[in-house]
Coordinates of C-alpha atoms (C1' of nucleotides) in Angstrom, one line a residue:
Chain A
X20 CA 115.7 106.9 125.7
X21 CA 118.8 107.0 127.9
X22 CA 118.1 106.8 131.7
X23 CA 117.8 110.4 132.7
X24 CA 117.6 110.3 136.5
X25 CA 118.2 113.9 137.1
X26 CA 116.2 115.5 139.9
X27 CA 113.3 116.7 137.7
X28 CA 109.6 116.0 137.9
X29 CA 108.1 113.6 138.3
X30 CA 110.8 112.1 140.4
X31 CA 111.5 108.5 139.6
X32 CA 113.0 106.0 141.9
X33 CA 116.2 104.6 140.7
X34 CA 116.0 101.5 142.9
X35 CA 112.6 100.6 141.4
X36 CA 113.9 101.2 137.8
X37 CA 116.9 99.0 138.4
X38 CA 114.6 96.2 139.8
X39 CA 112.8 96.3 136.4
X40 CA 116.1 96.4 134.6
X41 CA 116.8 93.1 136.3
X42 CA 113.3 91.8 135.3
X43 CA 113.9 92.8 131.7
X44 CA 117.4 91.2 131.7
X45 CA 116.0 88.0 133.1
X46 CA 113.5 88.0 130.2
X47 CA 116.1 88.7 127.5
X48 CA 118.5 86.1 128.8
X49 CA 115.9 83.5 129.5
X50 CA 117.0 83.3 133.1
X51 CA 120.5 84.1 134.3
X52 CA 123.0 83.6 137.1
X53 CA 124.4 86.3 139.4
X54 CA 127.7 87.0 137.7
X55 CA 126.1 87.0 134.2
X56 CA 123.6 89.6 135.3
X57 CA 126.3 91.6 137.0
X58 CA 128.1 91.9 133.7
X59 CA 125.0 92.5 131.7
X60 CA 123.8 95.3 133.9
X61 CA 127.1 96.9 135.0
X62 CA 126.3 96.4 138.7
X63 CA 128.4 94.8 141.4
X64 CA 127.6 91.1 142.1
X65 CA 126.4 91.9 145.6
X66 CA 124.0 94.5 144.3
X67 CA 122.5 92.1 141.8
X68 CA 122.3 89.5 144.5
X69 CA 120.2 91.8 146.6
X70 CA 117.9 92.7 143.8
X71 CA 117.3 89.0 143.0
X72 CA 116.8 88.1 146.7
X73 CA 114.2 90.8 147.0
X74 CA 112.4 89.9 143.8
X75 CA 112.4 86.3 145.0
X76 CA 111.0 87.2 148.4
X77 CA 108.2 89.0 146.5
X78 CA 107.7 85.8 144.4
X79 CA 108.3 87.4 141.1
X80 CA 111.5 85.5 140.6
X81 CA 112.4 81.9 141.2
X82 CA 115.8 80.3 141.7
X83 CA 116.6 76.9 140.2
X84 CA 120.0 75.7 141.2
X85 CA 122.0 78.9 140.8
X86 CA 119.9 80.3 137.9
X87 CA 117.3 82.9 138.5
X88 CA 114.2 83.1 136.3
X89 CA 111.0 85.2 136.2
X90 CA 108.2 83.4 137.9
X91 CA 104.6 82.7 136.9
X92 CA 103.5 85.4 139.3
X93 CA 103.7 87.6 136.2
X94 CA 101.1 85.4 134.5
X95 CA 98.8 85.5 137.5
X96 CA 98.9 89.2 137.7
X97 CA 98.7 89.5 133.9
X98 CA 95.6 87.3 133.7
X99 CA 94.0 89.4 136.4
X100 CA 94.7 92.6 134.4
X101 CA 93.3 91.1 131.3
X102 CA 90.2 89.9 133.1
X103 CA 89.7 93.4 134.4
X104 CA 89.5 94.6 130.8
X105 CA 85.9 94.9 129.8
X106 CA 86.8 94.6 126.1
X107 CA 88.4 91.2 126.8
X108 CA 85.5 89.9 128.9
X109 CA 82.8 90.9 126.4
X110 CA 84.9 90.4 123.2
X111 CA 86.4 87.0 123.7
X112 CA 83.4 84.8 122.9
X113 CA 82.5 87.1 119.9
X114 CA 86.0 86.9 118.5
X115 CA 85.8 83.1 118.8
X116 CA 82.6 83.1 116.9
X117 CA 84.1 85.4 114.3
X118 CA 87.1 83.0 113.8
X119 CA 84.7 80.1 113.5
X120 CA 82.5 81.9 111.0
X121 CA 85.2 83.2 108.8
X122 CA 87.7 80.4 109.3
X123 CA 90.5 83.0 109.4
X124 CA 92.7 84.4 112.3
X125 CA 90.8 86.7 114.5
X126 CA 92.3 89.2 116.9
X127 CA 91.3 91.4 119.8
X128 CA 93.6 94.3 120.6
X129 CA 93.9 97.4 122.7
X130 CA 96.3 100.3 123.1
X131 CA 98.6 101.1 126.1
X132 CA 101.5 103.6 126.3
X133 CA 101.0 104.3 122.6
X134 CA 101.6 100.7 121.5
X135 CA 99.2 97.9 120.5
X136 CA 98.7 94.9 122.6
X137 CA 96.9 91.7 121.6
X138 CA 94.4 90.8 124.2
X139 CA 93.3 87.6 122.5
X140 CA 93.9 85.6 119.3
X141 CA 92.1 82.7 117.8
X142 CA 92.8 80.8 114.6
X143 CA 89.9 79.6 112.4
X144 CA 90.2 76.3 110.5
X145 CA 91.6 77.9 107.3
X146 CA 94.3 79.6 109.2
X147 CA 97.8 78.2 108.7
X148 CA 100.8 78.2 111.0
X149 CA 98.4 77.1 113.7
X150 CA 99.6 76.7 117.3
X151 CA 102.8 78.7 117.3
X152 CA 101.3 81.9 116.1
X153 CA 98.4 81.7 118.6
X154 CA 100.4 80.7 121.6
X155 CA 103.3 83.0 121.2
X156 CA 101.7 86.3 122.2
X157 CA 104.1 88.8 121.0
X158 CA 105.3 92.0 122.6
X159 CA 103.6 95.4 122.4
X160 CA 104.0 96.7 118.8
X161 CA 103.6 99.8 116.8
X162 CA 100.0 100.8 115.9
X163 CA 100.6 102.2 112.4
X164 CA 101.0 99.1 110.4
X165 CA 98.4 96.7 111.7
X166 CA 94.6 96.7 111.0
X167 CA 93.8 96.7 114.7
X168 CA 96.4 99.5 115.3
X169 CA 95.1 101.7 112.6
X170 CA 91.5 101.2 113.7
X171 CA 92.5 102.4 117.1
X172 CA 94.6 105.4 115.9
X173 CA 91.7 106.5 113.7
X174 CA 89.6 107.0 116.8
X175 CA 92.2 108.5 119.2
X176 CA 92.3 112.3 119.7
X177 CA 94.5 113.9 117.2
X178 CA 96.9 115.2 119.8
X179 CA 97.4 111.8 121.2
X180 CA 98.2 110.4 117.8
X181 CA 100.7 113.2 117.4
X182 CA 102.3 112.3 120.8
X183 CA 102.5 108.7 119.7
X184 CA 104.3 109.6 116.5
X185 CA 106.7 111.9 118.4
X186 CA 107.4 109.1 120.8
X187 CA 107.9 106.1 118.5
X188 CA 108.1 107.5 114.9
X189 CA 106.7 105.6 112.0
X190 CA 109.2 102.9 111.3
X191 CA 108.7 100.8 108.1
X192 CA 108.3 97.0 108.1
X193 CA 107.5 96.3 104.4
X194 CA 107.5 98.5 101.4
X195 CA 103.8 99.1 101.9
X196 CA 104.1 100.5 105.4
X197 CA 102.9 104.0 105.9
X198 CA 105.9 106.1 107.1
X199 CA 104.8 109.7 106.8
X200 CA 102.5 111.8 109.0
X201 CA 100.5 113.1 106.0
X202 CA 99.8 109.7 104.6
X203 CA 98.9 108.4 108.0
X204 CA 96.4 111.1 108.8
X205 CA 94.8 110.8 105.4
X206 CA 94.5 107.0 105.9
X207 CA 93.0 107.6 109.4
X208 CA 90.4 109.9 107.8
X209 CA 89.5 107.3 105.3
X210 CA 89.2 104.7 108.0
X211 CA 86.8 106.9 110.0
X212 CA 84.7 107.5 106.9
X213 CA 84.3 103.9 105.8
X214 CA 84.2 102.4 109.2
X215 CA 86.9 99.8 108.9
X216 CA 90.7 99.6 108.5
X217 CA 92.8 97.6 106.1
X218 CA 96.3 96.3 106.5
X219 CA 97.5 95.6 103.0
X220 CA 100.8 93.8 103.4
X221 CA 102.0 96.7 105.5
X222 CA 103.2 94.5 108.3
X223 CA 104.0 91.2 106.6
X224 CA 104.2 90.5 102.9
X225 CA 101.4 88.4 101.7
X226 CA 99.2 89.1 104.7
X227 CA 96.1 91.2 104.6
X228 CA 93.9 92.1 107.6
X229 CA 90.6 93.9 108.1
X230 CA 90.0 95.8 111.3
X231 CA 87.2 97.7 113.1
X232 CA 87.3 99.8 116.3
X233 CA 85.3 99.3 119.4
X234 CA 84.3 102.6 121.1
X235 CA 82.3 103.3 124.3
X236 CA 79.3 105.5 124.7
X237 CA 81.5 108.6 125.2
X238 CA 83.3 108.0 121.9
X239 CA 86.5 106.8 123.6
X240 CA 88.1 103.9 121.7
X241 CA 88.5 100.8 123.9
X242 CA 90.3 98.7 121.3
X243 CA 89.7 97.0 118.0
X244 CA 89.3 93.6 116.3
X245 CA 90.5 92.2 113.1
X246 CA 90.6 89.1 110.9
X247 CA 93.7 88.3 108.8
X248 CA 94.7 85.9 106.1
X249 CA 96.7 85.4 102.8
X250 CA 96.1 88.3 100.3
X251 CA 95.3 85.7 97.6
X252 CA 92.2 84.7 99.5
X253 CA 91.4 88.0 101.2
X254 CA 91.2 90.0 98.0
X255 CA 88.6 87.9 96.2
X256 CA 85.9 90.6 95.7
X257 CA 82.8 88.8 97.2
X258 CA 84.7 87.2 100.0
X259 CA 86.4 90.5 100.8
X260 CA 83.0 92.3 101.2
X261 CA 81.7 89.5 103.2
X262 CA 84.6 89.6 105.6
X263 CA 84.3 93.4 106.0
X264 CA 80.7 92.9 107.0
X265 CA 81.5 90.2 109.5
X266 CA 84.2 92.2 111.1
X267 CA 82.1 95.4 111.3
X268 CA 79.2 93.5 112.6
X269 CA 81.1 91.7 115.3
X270 CA 82.6 95.0 116.4
X271 CA 79.1 96.5 116.7
X272 CA 77.9 93.6 118.7
X273 CA 80.8 93.9 121.1
X274 CA 80.3 97.7 121.3
X275 CA 76.6 97.3 122.3
X276 CA 77.4 94.7 124.9
X277 CA 80.2 96.7 126.4
X278 CA 78.1 99.9 126.6
X279 CA 75.3 98.0 128.3
X280 CA 77.7 96.7 130.8
X281 CA 79.5 100.0 131.3
X282 CA 76.3 102.0 131.8
X283 CA 75.9 100.3 135.1
X284 CA 78.8 102.2 136.4
X285 CA 77.0 105.5 135.9
X286 CA 75.0 104.5 139.0
X287 CA 77.8 103.8 141.4
X288 CA 77.2 101.4 144.2
X289 CA 77.1 103.0 147.7
X290 CA 80.1 102.3 149.8
Chain B
X300 CA 104.8 87.4 158.0
X301 CA 105.5 90.9 159.1
X302 CA 108.0 92.9 157.1
X303 CA 111.3 92.1 158.8
X304 CA 113.7 94.5 157.1
X305 CA 116.4 94.3 159.7
X306 CA 119.9 94.1 158.4
X307 CA 120.0 90.3 158.1
X308 CA 120.9 88.1 155.2
X309 CA 120.0 88.0 152.4
X310 CA 119.6 91.8 152.4
X311 CA 116.3 92.9 150.9
X312 CA 115.7 96.2 149.2
X313 CA 112.9 98.1 150.9
X314 CA 112.3 100.4 147.9
X315 CA 111.7 97.4 145.7
X316 CA 109.5 95.7 148.2
X317 CA 107.4 98.8 148.5
X318 CA 107.1 99.0 144.7
X319 CA 105.5 95.6 144.8
X320 CA 103.3 96.6 147.7
X321 CA 102.0 99.3 145.4
X322 CA 101.5 96.6 142.7
X323 CA 99.6 94.4 145.0
X324 CA 97.5 97.3 146.3
X325 CA 96.5 98.2 142.8
X326 CA 95.5 94.6 142.2
X327 CA 93.4 94.4 145.4
X328 CA 91.7 97.7 144.9
X329 CA 91.2 97.2 141.1
X330 CA 93.1 100.4 140.4
X331 CA 93.3 103.4 142.8
X332 CA 94.1 107.1 143.1
X333 CA 97.1 108.6 144.9
X334 CA 95.4 109.5 148.2
X335 CA 93.6 106.2 148.4
X336 CA 96.9 104.3 148.0
X337 CA 98.5 106.7 150.5
X338 CA 96.0 105.7 153.1
X339 CA 96.1 102.0 152.2
X340 CA 99.8 101.7 152.4
X341 CA 100.6 104.2 155.2
X342 CA 102.9 106.2 153.0
X343 CA 102.9 109.9 152.3
X344 CA 101.2 111.1 149.2
X345 CA 104.3 112.3 147.6
X346 CA 106.0 109.0 148.1
X347 CA 103.1 107.1 146.6
X348 CA 103.2 109.5 143.7
X349 CA 106.8 108.8 143.0
X350 CA 106.3 105.0 143.0
X351 CA 103.4 105.3 140.7
X352 CA 105.3 107.6 138.3
X353 CA 108.2 105.2 138.3
X354 CA 106.0 102.2 137.6
X355 CA 104.3 104.1 134.9
X356 CA 107.6 105.0 133.3
X357 CA 108.5 101.3 133.3
X358 CA 105.1 100.7 131.6
X359 CA 103.8 98.4 134.3
X360 CA 101.2 100.9 135.4
X361 CA 98.8 103.0 133.4
X362 CA 97.0 106.2 134.4
X363 CA 93.5 106.9 133.3
X364 CA 92.2 110.3 134.4
X365 CA 93.5 110.3 138.0
X366 CA 93.2 106.5 138.5
X367 CA 96.3 104.3 138.3
X368 CA 95.9 100.7 137.2
X369 CA 98.2 97.7 136.5
X370 CA 99.0 97.5 132.8
X371 CA 98.9 94.7 130.3
X372 CA 102.7 94.6 130.5
X373 CA 102.2 92.0 133.2
X374 CA 100.3 89.8 130.8
X375 CA 103.0 90.1 128.1
X376 CA 105.8 89.2 130.6
X377 CA 103.5 86.4 132.0
X378 CA 102.8 84.9 128.7
X379 CA 106.5 84.9 128.0
X380 CA 107.2 83.1 131.3
X381 CA 104.5 80.5 130.5
X382 CA 105.8 79.9 127.1
X383 CA 109.3 79.3 128.5
X384 CA 107.8 76.5 130.6
X385 CA 108.4 73.3 128.7
X386 CA 105.5 71.5 130.5
X387 CA 103.2 74.2 129.0
X388 CA 104.6 74.0 125.5
X389 CA 104.4 70.2 125.4
X390 CA 101.4 69.7 127.6
X391 CA 98.9 72.2 126.2
X392 CA 97.8 70.2 123.1
X393 CA 97.7 66.9 125.1
X394 CA 95.5 68.5 127.8
X395 CA 93.2 69.8 125.1
X396 CA 92.9 66.3 123.7
X397 CA 92.3 64.9 127.2
X398 CA 89.4 67.4 127.8
X399 CA 87.9 66.5 124.4
X400 CA 88.3 62.7 125.0
X401 CA 86.8 62.7 128.5
X402 CA 84.5 65.7 128.2
X403 CA 85.5 66.9 131.6
X404 CA 87.6 69.8 132.9
X405 CA 91.3 69.2 132.3
X406 CA 94.1 71.1 134.1
X407 CA 97.8 71.5 133.7
X408 CA 99.6 72.7 136.9
X409 CA 103.0 73.3 138.3
X410 CA 104.6 74.4 141.6
X411 CA 106.3 77.6 142.5
X412 CA 107.3 78.9 146.0
X413 CA 105.5 75.9 147.5
X414 CA 102.2 76.8 146.0
X415 CA 100.3 75.4 143.0
X416 CA 99.8 77.4 139.8
X417 CA 97.5 76.4 136.9
X418 CA 99.4 76.8 133.7
X419 CA 96.3 75.9 131.6
X420 CA 92.7 74.8 131.8
X421 CA 90.3 73.5 129.3
X422 CA 86.7 72.5 129.7
X423 CA 85.3 69.5 127.9
X424 CA 81.7 69.5 126.7
X425 CA 80.2 67.8 129.8
X426 CA 81.9 70.4 132.0
X427 CA 79.5 72.9 133.5
X428 CA 80.1 76.5 134.6
X429 CA 81.8 76.9 131.3
X430 CA 83.5 80.2 130.6
X431 CA 83.9 81.8 133.9
X432 CA 85.8 79.0 135.5
X433 CA 88.2 78.7 132.6
X434 CA 88.8 82.4 132.0
X435 CA 89.3 83.4 135.6
X436 CA 92.7 81.9 136.3
X437 CA 92.8 81.9 140.0
X438 CA 95.8 82.8 142.2
X439 CA 98.5 80.4 143.5
X440 CA 96.9 78.0 145.9
X441 CA 97.8 75.4 148.5
X442 CA 99.0 72.1 147.1
X443 CA 97.6 69.7 149.7
X444 CA 93.9 69.7 148.7
X445 CA 94.0 69.5 144.9
X446 CA 94.6 66.5 142.7
X447 CA 97.3 68.3 140.8
X448 CA 98.9 69.6 144.0
X449 CA 99.0 66.2 145.7
X450 CA 100.5 64.6 142.6
X451 CA 103.3 67.2 142.8
X452 CA 103.8 66.9 146.5
X453 CA 104.1 63.1 146.2
X454 CA 107.2 63.5 144.0
X455 CA 108.9 66.4 145.7
X456 CA 111.8 65.6 148.0
X457 CA 110.5 65.0 151.6
X458 CA 112.5 67.9 153.0
X459 CA 110.9 70.3 150.5
X460 CA 107.4 69.0 151.5
X461 CA 108.3 69.6 155.1
X462 CA 109.4 73.2 154.3
X463 CA 106.2 73.8 152.4
X464 CA 104.1 72.6 155.4
X465 CA 106.2 74.8 157.7
X466 CA 105.6 77.8 155.5
X467 CA 101.9 77.5 154.8
X468 CA 100.5 74.9 157.2
X469 CA 97.7 72.6 156.1
X470 CA 94.6 74.7 156.2
X471 CA 91.2 72.9 155.7
X472 CA 88.8 73.8 153.0
X473 CA 86.1 71.1 153.3
X474 CA 85.6 68.4 155.9
X475 CA 87.5 66.0 153.7
X476 CA 90.7 68.1 153.5
X477 CA 93.8 66.5 154.9
X478 CA 95.1 68.7 157.7
X479 CA 97.7 66.6 159.5
X480 CA 101.3 65.8 158.5
X481 CA 100.9 62.1 159.2
X482 CA 97.8 61.7 157.0
X483 CA 99.4 63.7 154.3
X484 CA 102.6 61.7 154.2
X485 CA 100.6 58.5 154.1
X486 CA 98.5 59.8 151.3
X487 CA 101.6 60.8 149.3
X488 CA 103.0 57.3 149.8
X489 CA 99.8 55.9 148.4
X490 CA 99.9 58.2 145.4
X491 CA 103.4 57.2 144.6
X492 CA 102.5 53.5 144.8
X493 CA 99.4 53.6 142.6
X494 CA 100.7 56.3 140.2
X495 CA 97.8 58.8 140.4
X496 CA 96.3 61.2 142.9
X497 CA 92.7 61.7 144.0
X498 CA 91.0 64.8 145.2
X499 CA 87.8 63.5 146.8
X500 CA 85.8 66.6 147.7
X501 CA 88.8 67.9 149.6
X502 CA 88.7 71.3 147.9
X503 CA 85.1 71.8 146.8
X504 CA 82.1 69.7 148.0
X505 CA 80.7 67.6 145.2
X506 CA 83.9 67.8 143.1
X507 CA 86.3 65.0 142.4
X508 CA 89.5 65.1 140.5
X509 CA 92.1 62.6 139.3
X510 CA 95.7 63.7 138.9
X511 CA 99.0 62.4 137.7
X512 CA 102.5 63.8 137.9
X513 CA 104.9 64.7 135.1
X514 CA 108.6 64.1 136.0
X515 CA 111.7 64.6 133.9
X516 CA 114.4 62.1 133.2
X517 CA 116.2 63.0 136.5
X518 CA 113.1 62.3 138.6
X519 CA 112.4 65.9 139.2
X520 CA 108.7 66.7 139.1
X521 CA 107.8 69.4 136.5
X522 CA 104.2 69.6 137.3
X523 CA 101.0 67.5 137.0
X524 CA 97.7 67.2 135.1
X525 CA 94.2 66.3 136.2
X526 CA 90.6 66.0 135.1
X527 CA 87.7 66.9 137.4
X528 CA 84.0 66.6 137.5
X529 CA 80.9 66.1 139.7
X530 CA 81.4 63.1 142.2
X531 CA 78.1 61.6 141.0
X532 CA 79.6 61.0 137.5
X533 CA 83.3 60.6 138.5
X534 CA 82.6 57.7 140.9
X535 CA 80.8 55.4 138.5
X536 CA 83.1 52.3 138.7
X537 CA 83.8 51.8 135.0
X538 CA 84.0 55.4 134.1
X539 CA 86.3 56.0 137.1
X540 CA 88.8 53.4 135.9
X541 CA 88.6 54.7 132.4
X542 CA 89.4 58.3 133.5
X543 CA 92.3 57.1 135.6
X544 CA 93.8 55.4 132.6
X545 CA 93.2 58.4 130.4
X546 CA 94.9 60.7 132.9
X547 CA 97.9 58.4 133.5
X548 CA 98.3 57.8 129.9
X549 CA 98.3 61.5 129.0
X550 CA 100.8 62.2 131.7
X551 CA 103.0 59.6 130.3
X552 CA 102.8 60.9 126.7
X553 CA 103.7 64.4 128.0
X554 CA 106.5 63.0 130.0
X555 CA 108.0 61.2 127.0
X556 CA 107.8 64.3 124.8
X557 CA 109.2 66.6 127.5
X558 CA 112.2 64.3 128.1
X559 CA 112.9 64.0 124.4
X560 CA 112.9 67.8 124.1
X561 CA 114.9 68.3 127.3
X562 CA 117.6 65.8 126.4
X563 CA 118.7 68.2 123.6
X564 CA 119.9 70.5 126.4
X565 CA 122.5 67.9 127.5
X566 CA 124.5 68.7 124.4
X567 CA 124.5 72.5 124.8
X568 CA 124.9 74.7 121.8
X569 CA 128.2 76.5 121.4
X570 CA 128.0 80.2 122.2
Chain C
dC129 C1' 80.6 134.6 145.8
dA130 C1' 84.1 133.7 148.7
dT131 C1' 85.8 130.1 151.5
dA132 C1' 86.8 125.5 152.8
dT133 C1' 88.2 121.0 151.7
dG134 C1' 89.4 118.0 148.5
dT135 C1' 92.6 116.4 144.8
dG136 C1' 97.4 115.5 142.3
dT137 C1' 101.8 117.5 142.0
dT138 C1' 106.3 119.9 143.2
dT139 C1' 110.2 121.0 146.0
dG140 C1' 113.8 121.5 150.0
dT141 C1' 115.9 118.9 153.3
dA142 C1' 117.2 115.2 156.8
dT143 C1' 118.5 110.5 157.1
dT144 C1' 117.6 106.2 155.8
dT145 C1' 119.2 102.9 152.7
dG146 C1' 121.3 100.9 148.9
dA147 C1' 126.1 100.5 146.3
dC148 C1' 130.6 99.2 146.7
dG149 C1' 134.5 96.2 147.3
dA150 C1' 136.8 93.1 149.9
dA151 C1' 136.5 88.8 152.2
dC152 C1' 134.3 84.4 153.1
dG153 C1' 133.1 79.5 152.1
dG154 C1' 132.0 76.4 148.8
dT155 C1' 132.8 73.6 144.3
dC156 C1' 134.8 72.0 140.4
dA157 C1' 138.8 71.2 137.3
dC158 C1' 143.3 70.3 136.4
Chain D
dG137 C1' 146.2 70.1 146.3
dT138 C1' 146.1 74.3 144.3
dG139 C1' 143.9 77.7 141.5
dA140 C1' 140.0 79.8 139.6
dC141 C1' 135.5 80.5 139.8
dC142 C1' 131.1 80.7 141.8
dG143 C1' 127.4 82.7 145.1
dT144 C1' 127.0 84.8 149.4
dT145 C1' 128.1 88.0 153.5
dC146 C1' 129.4 92.3 155.7
dG147 C1' 131.3 97.0 157.1
dT148 C1' 131.3 101.5 155.4
dC149 C1' 130.1 106.0 153.1
dA150 C1' 127.9 108.4 149.6
dA151 C1' 123.6 108.8 147.5
dA152 C1' 118.9 108.1 147.0
dT153 C1' 114.5 108.1 149.2
dA154 C1' 110.8 109.6 152.7
dC155 C1' 108.8 113.3 154.7
dA156 C1' 106.2 117.4 155.2
dA157 C1' 104.9 121.6 153.7
dA158 C1' 103.6 124.4 149.9
dC159 C1' 101.6 124.6 145.3
dA160 C1' 97.9 124.8 141.7
dC161 C1' 93.6 123.4 140.7
dA162 C1' 88.9 121.6 141.2
dT163 C1' 84.7 120.9 143.5
dA164 C1' 81.7 121.6 147.1
dT165 C1' 79.8 124.6 151.0
dG166 C1' 78.5 128.5 153.8

DNA sequence: CATATGTGTTTGTATTTGACGAACGGTCAC
DNA sequence: GTGACCGTTCGTCAAATACAAACACATATG
């Protein structure tokens, strides 16, 4: 957790790490001035100034008056990364259809560095809260208390799940959150058996979600999808069954299309 | 253009610049392995390895097998930056309405580092090409040949426009592109007078766009909006006038809302 | 089956390069 | 007009990085 920059292996470049400290600080502070950052990061003013000048020259930071902010360059690179992701390219239209069909929130997620990241969200017409929840794409979050996260965990190699728990623990969010290894591995077993995951108020009270994984031909999990809504509605027996089928079905459709696309890569182009 | 890292002012950190060279290379190459990058960047393998390890520790790069790729961290930071932008927050729903009303493509753009960046795009029902053009958010582009870009240039201080031309020149894209200073400044004058900008096949043959700026209370231009479609349709006299009114009207609505929101900042919160 | 060439990774070492602090030049408030 | 504060510049030395060579491992090649 603390910055261990001893001369171990792999060697890590302090100057680069500090540059990203500046980036994170600019995010936390919603933009900042030189002196402010200097205090925040415990670096001399001139040093901070040099970092900001460099980041600005690289176009990842902009300067308005005397305030420095992160630039939209991050968005451009980010959109590129997202578009590179095959699950996003194939899954987006399917998720939109799922949201339309069910009327609930629909999500498309993947895993990176042991945390879950939402690639895309759409709100169906029944979904409340509307714009704010869809626009504000939240930060990477724990996998063990969301429907998308658990669907992913269920299909990751056991050793990797162990590594993730070692790294991040199993922090609780509501009283329903799974917080022990044994419980979690049991739950993952169940998810594998029945083919879908359930988030039963484990992240937010009153919210239920149904998730299903998307794996490629080699069994590697690429990510997962889910729909979510108020427990009151989600728990009605017939509706519940119907949603499960819709989610599982959509996941399968995505899976098939992804695998058709990916199999092209088995015959690499000559270059 | 070449990397002038002499000890001038402001001093720029080579290590940080090189880290972003690696980022750009990973983008260009759609992910790469150590040796590949080593050749591409003319750095020794061990050095590249250290940069990649650092970027990975910072979670901006992921490693799959032996291939390193940019991570979705860029998307998360990028979405944050976009959401910080008041023009995006206020303008997004209005642009969606504009696309629905007109049935054409609608855009929301802003300027950074002298280049134009699309904050948001929506396609109306008449718009062709559909998904690809909307999903693939392109890189920062020149301001002088788009409707959004020219609307912005027209309301930037003259000295800044001069600086931008000095930096990037006025490269042509079609035979209609404005490529001389005099022409451009005349055009910007016209745009200021009539209140909207026109991109008449200056970027893409067969495509016309109508743009209007959004400025804040102090006269600073925050960005601009536009609709675009095939010339055939866009040039029909009545329809043309109608579109202009829709665009100018939407820009005004956004402007009013932005300025109402921003005026809160004049009475800063105590902290 | 050994050998050659490829990979990513590790390490010791020379020196480039970034951190510091003081000084500069500007602005705003009192 | 004077004091405090800001962002920026610059000389200097310690520290952090780039290099190259060696390592372990894989995959071809004779």
